[in-house]
Short mmCIF file of C-alpha atoms in Angstrom, two decimals:
data_model
loop_
_atom_site.label_atom_id
_atom_site.label_comp_id
_atom_site.label_asym_id
_atom_site.label_seq_id
_atom_site.Cartn_x
_atom_site.Cartn_y
_atom_site.Cartn_z
CA UNK N 23 97.13 102.93 40.87
CA UNK N 24 99.13 100.83 43.01
CA UNK N 25 102.86 101.51 43.84
CA UNK N 26 104.09 98.49 45.02
CA UNK N 27 103.32 94.79 44.76
CA UNK N 28 103.18 92.97 48.40
CA UNK N 29 105.80 90.61 48.97
CA UNK N 30 103.26 87.51 47.82
CA UNK N 31 102.76 88.98 44.42
CA UNK N 32 106.49 89.88 44.12
CA UNK N 33 107.24 86.15 44.89
CA UNK N 34 104.63 84.90 42.17
CA UNK N 35 105.85 87.35 39.30
CA UNK N 36 109.44 85.81 40.45
CA UNK N 37 108.55 82.25 40.36
CA UNK N 38 106.96 83.24 36.75
CA UNK N 39 110.18 84.53 35.83
CA UNK N 40 112.66 81.43 37.22
CA UNK N 41 109.59 79.16 35.43
CA UNK N 42 110.36 81.02 32.08
CA UNK N 43 114.09 81.32 32.35
CA UNK N 44 115.58 77.72 33.89
CA UNK N 45 114.90 74.54 31.86
CA UNK N 46 115.85 71.25 31.62
CA UNK N 47 118.30 72.11 29.23
CA UNK N 48 120.22 74.97 31.59
CA UNK N 49 121.43 72.11 33.60
CA UNK N 50 123.69 70.39 31.36
CA UNK N 51 125.99 73.84 30.77
CA UNK N 52 127.19 74.63 34.42
CA UNK N 53 127.80 70.64 35.00
CA UNK N 54 130.08 70.46 32.14
CA UNK N 55 131.71 73.41 32.78
CA UNK N 56 132.70 72.47 36.59
CA UNK N 57 134.32 69.20 35.23
CA UNK N 58 136.33 71.87 33.24
CA UNK N 59 137.25 74.37 35.83
CA UNK N 60 138.91 72.19 38.20
CA UNK N 61 140.81 74.42 41.31
CA UNK N 62 138.93 77.80 39.32
CA UNK N 63 135.72 77.16 40.58
CA UNK N 64 134.95 80.83 42.05
CA UNK N 65 136.17 83.05 39.08
CA UNK N 66 134.70 80.67 36.40
CA UNK N 67 131.23 80.37 38.33
CA UNK N 68 130.96 84.03 38.77
CA UNK N 69 131.23 85.17 35.24
CA UNK N 70 128.55 82.47 34.31
CA UNK N 71 126.04 83.82 36.87
CA UNK N 72 126.76 87.17 35.34
CA UNK N 73 125.83 85.98 31.66
CA UNK N 74 123.40 83.37 32.89
CA UNK N 75 121.22 85.20 35.52
CA UNK N 76 122.05 88.66 35.55
CA UNK N 77 121.90 89.62 31.94
CA UNK N 78 117.94 87.69 31.92
CA UNK N 79 116.64 89.98 34.66
CA UNK N 80 118.13 93.04 32.84
CA UNK N 81 116.63 91.95 29.67
CA UNK N 82 113.38 92.27 31.37
CA UNK N 83 113.78 95.41 33.35
CA UNK N 84 115.23 96.85 30.02
CA UNK N 85 111.85 96.08 28.10
CA UNK N 86 109.56 97.56 30.87
CA UNK N 87 111.96 101.08 30.96
CA UNK N 88 112.09 101.67 27.39
CA UNK N 89 107.95 100.72 27.44
CA UNK N 90 108.49 98.49 24.41
CA UNK N 91 105.73 96.01 23.38
CA UNK N 92 107.94 93.49 21.94
CA UNK N 93 111.52 92.89 20.79
CA UNK N 94 110.67 94.62 17.15
CA UNK N 95 109.23 97.48 19.40
CA UNK N 96 113.01 97.50 21.18
CA UNK N 97 115.23 97.47 18.19
CA UNK N 98 113.10 99.66 16.22
CA UNK N 99 115.01 103.01 17.02
CA UNK N 100 117.83 101.16 14.78
CA UNK N 101 115.57 100.77 11.98
CA UNK N 102 112.45 98.88 11.09
CA UNK N 103 114.52 96.56 8.94
CA UNK N 104 116.84 95.99 11.70
CA UNK N 105 114.22 95.28 14.00
CA UNK N 106 112.69 92.59 11.80
CA UNK N 107 116.10 90.86 11.23
CA UNK N 108 117.14 90.91 14.91
CA UNK N 109 113.92 89.49 16.19
CA UNK N 110 113.66 86.49 13.17
CA UNK N 111 117.34 85.47 13.94
CA UNK N 112 116.87 85.80 17.84
CA UNK N 113 113.46 83.56 17.82
CA UNK N 114 115.07 80.86 15.40
CA UNK N 115 118.16 81.08 17.84
CA UNK N 116 115.79 79.92 20.59
CA UNK N 117 113.52 78.07 18.46
CA UNK N 118 114.17 75.92 15.99
CA UNK N 119 117.77 76.27 14.82
CA UNK N 120 119.04 75.38 18.41
CA UNK N 121 116.91 75.84 21.56
CA UNK N 122 113.98 73.50 20.32
CA UNK N 123 116.45 70.76 19.25
CA UNK N 124 118.59 70.61 22.18
CA UNK N 125 115.20 69.90 24.07
CA UNK N 126 115.19 66.75 22.56
CA UNK N 127 118.73 65.74 22.86
CA UNK N 128 119.12 66.74 26.18
CA UNK N 129 115.97 64.39 27.46
CA UNK N 130 117.78 62.02 25.19
CA UNK N 131 121.36 62.35 26.14
CA UNK N 132 120.16 62.10 30.16
CA UNK N 133 117.65 59.37 29.47
CA UNK N 134 118.47 57.31 26.76
CA UNK N 135 121.79 57.39 26.27
CA UNK N 136 122.96 55.21 29.44
CA UNK N 137 121.00 52.44 27.90
CA UNK N 138 121.55 52.35 24.25
CA UNK N 139 124.84 50.60 23.13
CA UNK N 140 127.21 53.07 21.18
CA UNK N 141 126.60 51.60 17.54
CA UNK N 142 122.57 51.91 17.93
CA UNK N 143 122.94 55.91 19.88
CA UNK N 144 121.89 57.19 15.69
CA UNK N 145 119.28 55.11 15.26
CA UNK N 146 118.03 55.34 19.15
CA UNK N 147 118.13 59.07 18.82
CA UNK N 148 116.01 59.15 15.31
CA UNK N 149 113.45 57.21 17.08
CA UNK N 150 113.41 59.10 20.38
CA UNK N 151 113.17 62.83 18.82
CA UNK N 152 110.34 61.54 16.33
CA UNK N 153 108.00 60.43 19.11
CA UNK N 154 109.45 63.70 21.30
CA UNK N 155 108.29 66.07 18.84
CA UNK N 156 105.14 64.02 17.72
CA UNK N 157 104.01 64.94 21.26
CA UNK N 158 105.26 68.39 20.70
CA UNK N 159 103.47 68.88 17.40
CA UNK N 160 100.21 67.55 19.20
CA UNK N 161 100.52 69.81 22.19
CA UNK N 162 101.68 73.02 20.76
CA UNK N 163 98.67 72.56 17.99
CA UNK N 164 96.31 72.33 21.05
CA UNK N 165 97.82 74.83 23.65
CA UNK N 166 95.23 74.35 26.63
CA UNK N 167 95.30 72.96 30.19
CA UNK N 168 98.09 70.76 29.34
CA UNK N 169 100.86 73.24 29.78
CA UNK N 170 99.42 74.42 33.01
CA UNK N 171 98.87 70.66 34.84
CA UNK N 172 102.59 69.82 33.55
CA UNK N 173 103.85 72.98 34.85
CA UNK N 174 102.32 72.95 37.86
CA UNK N 175 102.78 69.25 39.20
CA UNK N 176 106.31 68.62 37.28
CA UNK N 177 108.41 72.27 38.11
CA UNK N 178 107.91 71.01 42.11
CA UNK N 179 109.01 67.58 41.45
CA UNK N 180 112.02 68.46 38.95
CA UNK N 181 113.35 70.94 41.74
CA UNK N 182 112.54 68.16 44.81
CA UNK N 183 114.47 65.39 42.48
CA UNK N 184 117.44 67.90 41.63
CA UNK N 185 117.41 69.08 45.31
CA UNK N 186 118.15 65.58 46.62
CA UNK N 187 120.84 64.97 44.05
CA UNK N 188 122.30 68.37 44.74
CA UNK N 189 122.35 67.52 48.41
CA UNK N 190 123.86 64.20 47.93
CA UNK N 191 126.69 65.85 46.54
CA UNK N 192 127.59 68.38 49.55
CA UNK N 193 126.84 65.67 51.96
CA UNK N 194 129.10 63.04 50.14
CA UNK N 195 131.08 64.75 47.72
CA UNK N 196 132.63 62.39 45.14
CA UNK N 197 135.69 64.07 45.09
CA UNK N 198 137.63 67.47 46.13
CA UNK N 199 137.75 70.67 43.81
CA UNK N 200 141.43 70.99 44.69
CA UNK N 201 142.61 67.71 43.37
CA UNK N 202 141.28 68.47 39.85
CA UNK N 203 143.79 71.08 37.17
CA UNK N 204 141.61 73.38 34.82
CA UNK N 205 141.44 72.43 31.39
CA UNK N 206 141.31 74.58 28.12
CA UNK N 207 140.53 78.22 28.78
CA UNK N 208 139.97 77.71 32.17
CA UNK N 209 143.49 77.62 32.74
CA UNK N 210 144.39 81.19 32.25
CA UNK N 211 140.90 83.16 31.39
CA UNK N 212 138.38 81.48 34.20
CA UNK N 213 136.53 84.28 34.52
CA UNK N 214 136.09 85.32 30.83
CA UNK N 215 135.30 81.80 29.51
CA UNK N 216 132.86 81.48 32.26
CA UNK N 217 131.18 84.67 30.82
CA UNK N 218 131.06 83.20 27.58
CA UNK N 219 129.87 79.55 28.76
CA UNK N 220 126.86 82.01 30.28
CA UNK N 221 125.81 82.71 26.52
CA UNK N 222 124.69 78.65 26.17
CA UNK N 223 122.13 79.09 28.23
CA UNK N 224 120.41 81.42 25.74
CA UNK N 225 118.09 82.83 28.52
CA UNK N 226 119.52 86.49 27.93
CA UNK N 227 118.35 86.07 24.33
CA UNK N 228 115.05 84.38 25.56
CA UNK N 229 114.65 87.82 28.13
CA UNK N 230 114.17 89.82 25.45
CA UNK N 231 111.24 87.51 23.62
CA UNK N 232 109.30 86.55 26.65
CA UNK N 233 109.59 89.97 28.88
CA UNK N 234 106.24 91.22 27.78
CA UNK N 235 104.62 88.14 29.63
CA UNK N 236 106.23 89.46 32.99
CA UNK N 237 105.76 93.05 31.84
CA UNK N 238 101.70 92.22 31.42
CA UNK N 239 101.52 89.84 34.88
CA UNK N 240 102.71 92.91 36.28
CA UNK N 241 100.15 95.00 34.90
CA UNK N 242 97.34 92.48 35.86
CA UNK N 243 98.57 92.80 39.24
CA UNK N 244 97.65 96.72 39.44
CA UNK N 245 101.05 98.31 38.40
CA UNK N 246 100.78 99.84 35.06
CA UNK N 247 103.56 103.11 35.23
CA UNK N 248 107.02 101.90 33.35
CA UNK N 249 109.38 102.94 36.16
CA UNK N 250 107.31 101.23 38.89
CA UNK N 251 107.24 98.80 36.66
CA UNK N 252 110.91 98.12 35.85
CA UNK N 253 111.21 98.38 40.27
CA UNK N 254 108.80 95.58 40.79
CA UNK N 255 110.48 93.57 38.35
CA UNK N 256 113.85 94.33 39.69
CA UNK N 257 112.38 93.03 43.33
CA UNK N 258 110.63 90.05 41.95
CA UNK N 259 113.66 89.28 40.06
CA UNK N 260 115.63 88.69 43.29
CA UNK N 261 114.09 85.73 44.00
CA UNK N 262 114.96 84.03 40.47
CA UNK N 263 118.03 85.61 40.50
CA UNK N 264 118.81 83.79 44.25
CA UNK N 265 117.09 80.39 42.97
CA UNK N 266 119.07 80.45 40.07
CA UNK N 267 122.36 81.44 41.52
CA UNK N 268 122.13 78.23 43.73
CA UNK N 269 120.99 76.01 41.64
CA UNK N 270 123.71 76.89 38.94
CA UNK N 271 126.59 77.17 41.71
CA UNK N 272 125.50 73.84 43.31
CA UNK N 273 125.71 72.14 39.50
CA UNK N 274 129.59 73.38 38.79
CA UNK N 275 130.48 72.52 42.10
CA UNK N 276 128.72 68.83 41.09
CA UNK N 277 130.84 68.79 37.87
CA UNK N 278 134.05 69.69 39.29
CA UNK N 279 133.55 67.37 42.18
CA UNK N 280 132.48 64.44 39.51
CA UNK N 281 135.81 63.76 38.43
CA UNK N 282 136.65 61.80 41.86
CA UNK N 283 134.02 59.08 41.07
CA UNK N 284 132.76 59.33 37.62
CA UNK N 285 134.34 59.74 34.13
CA UNK N 286 135.29 63.13 31.82
CA UNK N 287 131.84 63.41 29.35
CA UNK N 288 131.38 65.10 26.20
CA UNK N 289 128.15 67.05 27.36
CA UNK N 290 126.51 67.82 30.89
CA UNK N 291 123.35 65.33 30.14
CA UNK N 292 125.72 62.12 30.26
CA UNK N 293 127.65 63.50 33.34
CA UNK N 294 124.42 64.38 35.20
CA UNK N 295 123.16 60.76 34.47
CA UNK N 296 126.27 59.26 35.78
CA UNK N 297 126.55 61.24 38.68
CA UNK N 298 122.33 60.13 39.26
CA UNK N 299 123.36 56.59 39.01
CA UNK N 300 126.32 57.08 40.92
CA UNK N 301 124.18 58.40 44.03
CA UNK N 302 120.93 56.48 43.55
CA UNK N 303 121.28 53.44 41.16
CA UNK N 304 119.52 52.91 38.36
CA UNK N 305 115.96 53.82 39.86
CA UNK N 306 117.31 57.12 40.42
CA UNK N 307 118.46 57.19 36.67
CA UNK N 308 115.13 56.20 35.38
CA UNK N 309 113.19 58.86 37.74
CA UNK N 310 115.59 61.40 36.70
CA UNK N 311 115.46 60.58 32.81
CA UNK N 312 111.73 60.79 33.25
CA UNK N 313 111.15 64.19 34.97
CA UNK N 314 114.00 65.84 32.82
CA UNK N 315 112.16 64.10 29.43
CA UNK N 316 108.76 65.60 30.97
CA UNK N 317 110.06 68.87 31.50
CA UNK N 318 112.17 69.21 28.15
CA UNK N 319 108.82 68.05 26.25
CA UNK N 320 107.45 71.18 28.11
CA UNK N 321 109.78 73.83 27.37
CA UNK N 322 109.99 72.03 23.56
CA UNK N 323 105.91 73.02 23.72
CA UNK N 324 106.33 76.71 24.77
CA UNK N 325 109.23 77.63 22.41
CA UNK N 326 107.38 76.10 19.28
CA UNK N 327 103.87 77.73 20.40
CA UNK N 328 105.64 81.01 20.95
CA UNK N 329 108.05 81.03 17.96
CA UNK N 330 104.87 80.28 15.73
CA UNK N 331 102.93 82.73 17.42
CA UNK N 332 105.29 85.53 16.94
CA UNK N 333 105.91 84.66 13.37
CA UNK N 334 102.41 84.79 12.26
CA UNK N 335 101.85 87.98 13.82
CA UNK N 336 104.77 89.87 12.10
CA UNK N 337 104.10 88.33 9.04
CA UNK N 338 100.00 87.93 9.21
CA UNK N 339 99.89 87.41 5.03
CA UNK N 340 101.84 84.60 4.82
CA UNK N 341 101.71 81.35 6.54
CA UNK N 342 99.08 80.94 9.44
CA UNK N 343 100.26 79.60 13.04
CA UNK N 344 98.84 76.42 12.43
CA UNK N 345 101.70 75.97 9.69
CA UNK N 346 104.48 77.72 11.49
CA UNK N 347 103.57 74.89 14.00
CA UNK N 348 104.08 71.78 11.82
CA UNK N 349 107.08 73.47 9.87
CA UNK N 350 109.23 74.88 13.10
CA UNK N 351 108.74 70.90 14.30
CA UNK N 352 109.80 69.44 11.38
CA UNK N 353 113.03 71.56 11.15
CA UNK N 354 113.34 70.83 15.07
CA UNK N 355 113.34 67.13 14.68
CA UNK N 356 116.28 67.55 11.83
CA UNK N 357 118.48 69.66 13.41
CA UNK N 358 118.18 67.64 16.82
CA UNK N 359 119.60 64.17 14.65
CA UNK N 360 122.72 66.33 14.69
CA UNK N 361 123.12 65.01 18.31
CA UNK N 362 123.32 67.42 21.37
CA UNK N 363 127.35 68.05 20.72
CA UNK N 364 127.06 68.98 17.25
CA UNK N 365 124.09 71.36 17.95
CA UNK N 366 126.05 72.76 20.95
CA UNK N 367 129.12 73.90 18.72
CA UNK N 368 127.11 74.90 15.84
CA UNK N 369 125.14 77.44 18.41
CA UNK N 370 128.46 78.99 19.56
CA UNK N 371 129.53 81.26 16.53
CA UNK N 372 125.46 82.26 16.11
CA UNK N 373 125.63 83.13 19.84
CA UNK N 374 129.14 84.78 20.07
CA UNK N 375 127.30 87.20 17.35
CA UNK N 376 123.91 87.67 18.59
CA UNK N 377 124.65 87.96 22.36
CA UNK N 378 126.95 91.53 22.28
CA UNK N 379 123.86 92.90 20.00
CA UNK N 380 121.42 92.20 22.35
CA UNK N 381 123.48 93.23 25.54
CA UNK N 382 123.89 96.39 23.75
CA UNK N 383 120.00 96.88 23.42
CA UNK N 384 119.67 95.48 26.68
CA UNK N 385 122.10 98.47 28.08
CA UNK N 386 120.12 100.98 25.50
CA UNK N 387 116.76 100.33 26.60
CA UNK N 388 118.02 100.77 30.30
CA UNK N 389 119.13 104.12 29.24
CA UNK N 390 116.18 105.41 27.55
CA UNK N 391 115.14 107.73 30.51
CA UNK N 392 118.06 109.88 29.63
CA UNK N 393 118.79 109.05 25.56
CA UNK N 394 114.84 108.97 24.79
CA UNK N 395 115.48 106.30 22.16
CA UNK N 396 117.31 108.32 20.12
CA UNK N 397 118.30 107.19 16.93
CA UNK N 398 121.73 108.49 16.03
CA UNK N 399 122.80 106.93 19.81
CA UNK N 400 121.00 103.14 18.83
CA UNK N 401 122.52 103.35 15.24
CA UNK N 402 125.80 103.89 15.73
CA UNK N 403 126.35 101.84 19.34
CA UNK N 404 125.09 98.99 17.48
CA UNK N 405 126.37 99.47 14.22
CA UNK N 406 130.18 99.32 15.41
CA UNK N 407 129.09 96.07 17.92
CA UNK N 408 127.67 94.23 14.25
CA UNK N 409 131.24 94.93 13.17
CA UNK N 410 132.71 93.53 15.97
CA UNK N 411 130.46 90.66 16.83
CA UNK N 412 130.76 89.38 13.32
CA UNK N 413 134.76 89.01 13.96
CA UNK N 414 133.78 86.94 17.18
CA UNK N 415 131.45 84.88 14.65
CA UNK N 416 134.64 84.18 12.57
CA UNK N 417 136.88 83.14 15.22
CA UNK N 418 134.07 80.66 17.03
CA UNK N 419 133.57 78.70 13.76
CA UNK N 420 134.16 74.78 13.89
CA UNK N 421 137.76 74.54 13.07
CA UNK N 422 137.53 73.26 9.29
CA UNK N 423 136.06 76.77 8.72
CA UNK N 424 138.59 78.56 10.34
CA UNK N 425 141.22 76.94 8.17
CA UNK N 426 139.87 79.09 5.40
CA UNK N 427 142.14 81.95 3.89
CA UNK N 428 139.72 84.54 4.08
CA UNK N 429 138.71 83.68 7.76
CA UNK N 430 141.64 83.17 8.84
CA UNK N 431 142.85 87.26 7.59
CA UNK N 432 139.54 88.33 8.82
CA UNK N 433 140.81 86.58 12.73
CA UNK N 434 144.45 88.31 11.88
CA UNK N 435 142.78 91.39 11.99
CA UNK N 436 140.67 91.50 15.09
CA UNK N 437 143.25 90.07 16.95
CA UNK N 438 145.99 93.02 16.04
CA UNK N 439 143.29 95.98 16.19
CA UNK N 440 140.49 95.06 17.87
CA UNK N 441 141.30 94.91 22.05
CA UNK N 442 139.75 92.04 24.42
CA UNK N 443 138.83 90.47 20.97
CA UNK N 444 141.10 86.97 22.59
CA UNK N 445 138.84 87.14 25.58
CA UNK N 446 135.63 87.12 23.12
CA UNK N 447 134.94 90.62 23.81
CA UNK N 448 136.12 92.42 21.23
CA UNK N 449 133.23 94.22 20.90
CA UNK N 450 132.65 95.93 24.38
CA UNK N 451 135.10 99.13 22.94
CA UNK N 452 133.56 99.22 19.62
CA UNK N 453 130.09 99.55 21.16
CA UNK N 454 131.64 102.27 23.43
CA UNK N 455 133.00 103.95 20.71
CA UNK N 456 129.71 103.69 18.99
CA UNK N 457 127.91 105.12 21.82
CA UNK N 458 130.04 108.15 22.09
CA UNK N 459 130.01 108.91 18.44
CA UNK N 460 126.39 108.73 18.68
CA UNK N 461 126.17 111.12 21.65
CA UNK N 462 128.17 113.56 19.94
CA UNK N 463 126.14 113.63 16.74
CA UNK N 464 122.93 114.04 18.76
CA UNK N 465 124.31 116.85 20.93
CA UNK N 466 125.53 118.28 17.80
CA UNK N 467 121.74 118.22 15.60
CA UNK N 468 120.27 118.98 19.30
CA UNK N 469 122.36 122.47 19.20
CA UNK N 470 121.56 123.12 15.34
CA UNK N 471 117.67 122.73 16.21
CA UNK N 472 117.74 125.03 18.89
CA UNK N 473 120.11 127.66 16.93
CA UNK N 474 117.43 127.31 14.07
CA UNK N 475 114.67 127.82 16.06
CA UNK N 476 116.19 131.26 18.08
CA UNK N 477 117.46 132.46 14.26
CA UNK N 478 113.45 132.24 13.38
CA UNK N 479 112.04 133.80 16.18
#
């Protein structure tokens, strides 16, 4: 049995990690964050990299350490019911509720928005998303070489074009970072705001769903011991971490300096398009639009097929893979027509709820060699985290919903009694308390079992 992968094999797995995590949609958030950070770019970027890059790799490693075959298997120590519910919520979030509709709207914002008059934007989005999802459905129902061919040629072209744009940003900056003041929460809480912005990539959630792909590929290369799989995944993850960190940092810098030449925009797709036009004119804008459009299409096809496969496996006696594919594609089309800004706004409360649960599951799985999937530890940690995450969800609801009297009372209670809530991390103390309580109960039960055994003898 092999004990380690070669450098080339680590590089191969690292490339796969990068390809799974970095889609065209990941471009828009660091650019938009850059425009808002101003002179506080450093702490905000560090926060973004922790949750946008570090957590996804830890998610894959935790799955290997806990010897989990799927997200359901990973969450099962809590309970079978919770595992099913959490798996469904997570796949729907990285699928038809938010991530898949976002692929169409990002492609539209980068590729079509600049060429359409404001009064025709809704009609333009409807037509574009219909064509986009028609192609998505066609290829999702016929998964084959098309994905490999598109990924094989598209990703290098996409990275080359992006590299040219990034190099231009550094060679001839549009402005100076220090001349722009931070906006909103970036004024006083740049690090914590950056941490929360990293949630928007949804990569930590996706890592729990896609970990099995990475692990199976490491096994195919001859590594079968769970500990060694985790070690080799960490080593391979370094490549992904370095690449993603470089790109994200450069994109934040691009956004921060862009204000010297382009205006502020509601989302990163528009900013990216304006920057491309600034440096390369109309031709550069069109080329970027084409590349991002096909990249988003590839991402949509991959997410549709992954979600349809998971639901057809979890509920084999209900709907077929084909019907799930059609259902998810149609639903994604409907959601996409709410527009990119609305999709992002609606996704934030869900992400504020799911991310604490995902992070604690990752950390518990990483501790598996010591806690051995002990149910009390899993249940208490998750239970208290869930309560605190609900408060975060309420706080992140759209403004009209926050005016509801019940929501106001819930948020008010959290402000008073939940340390860290104001920063979006009220769940941390709750999770820690739950973990300690779970350990104490486990210890008491273990001692009781030992005493009973001794008594019988």
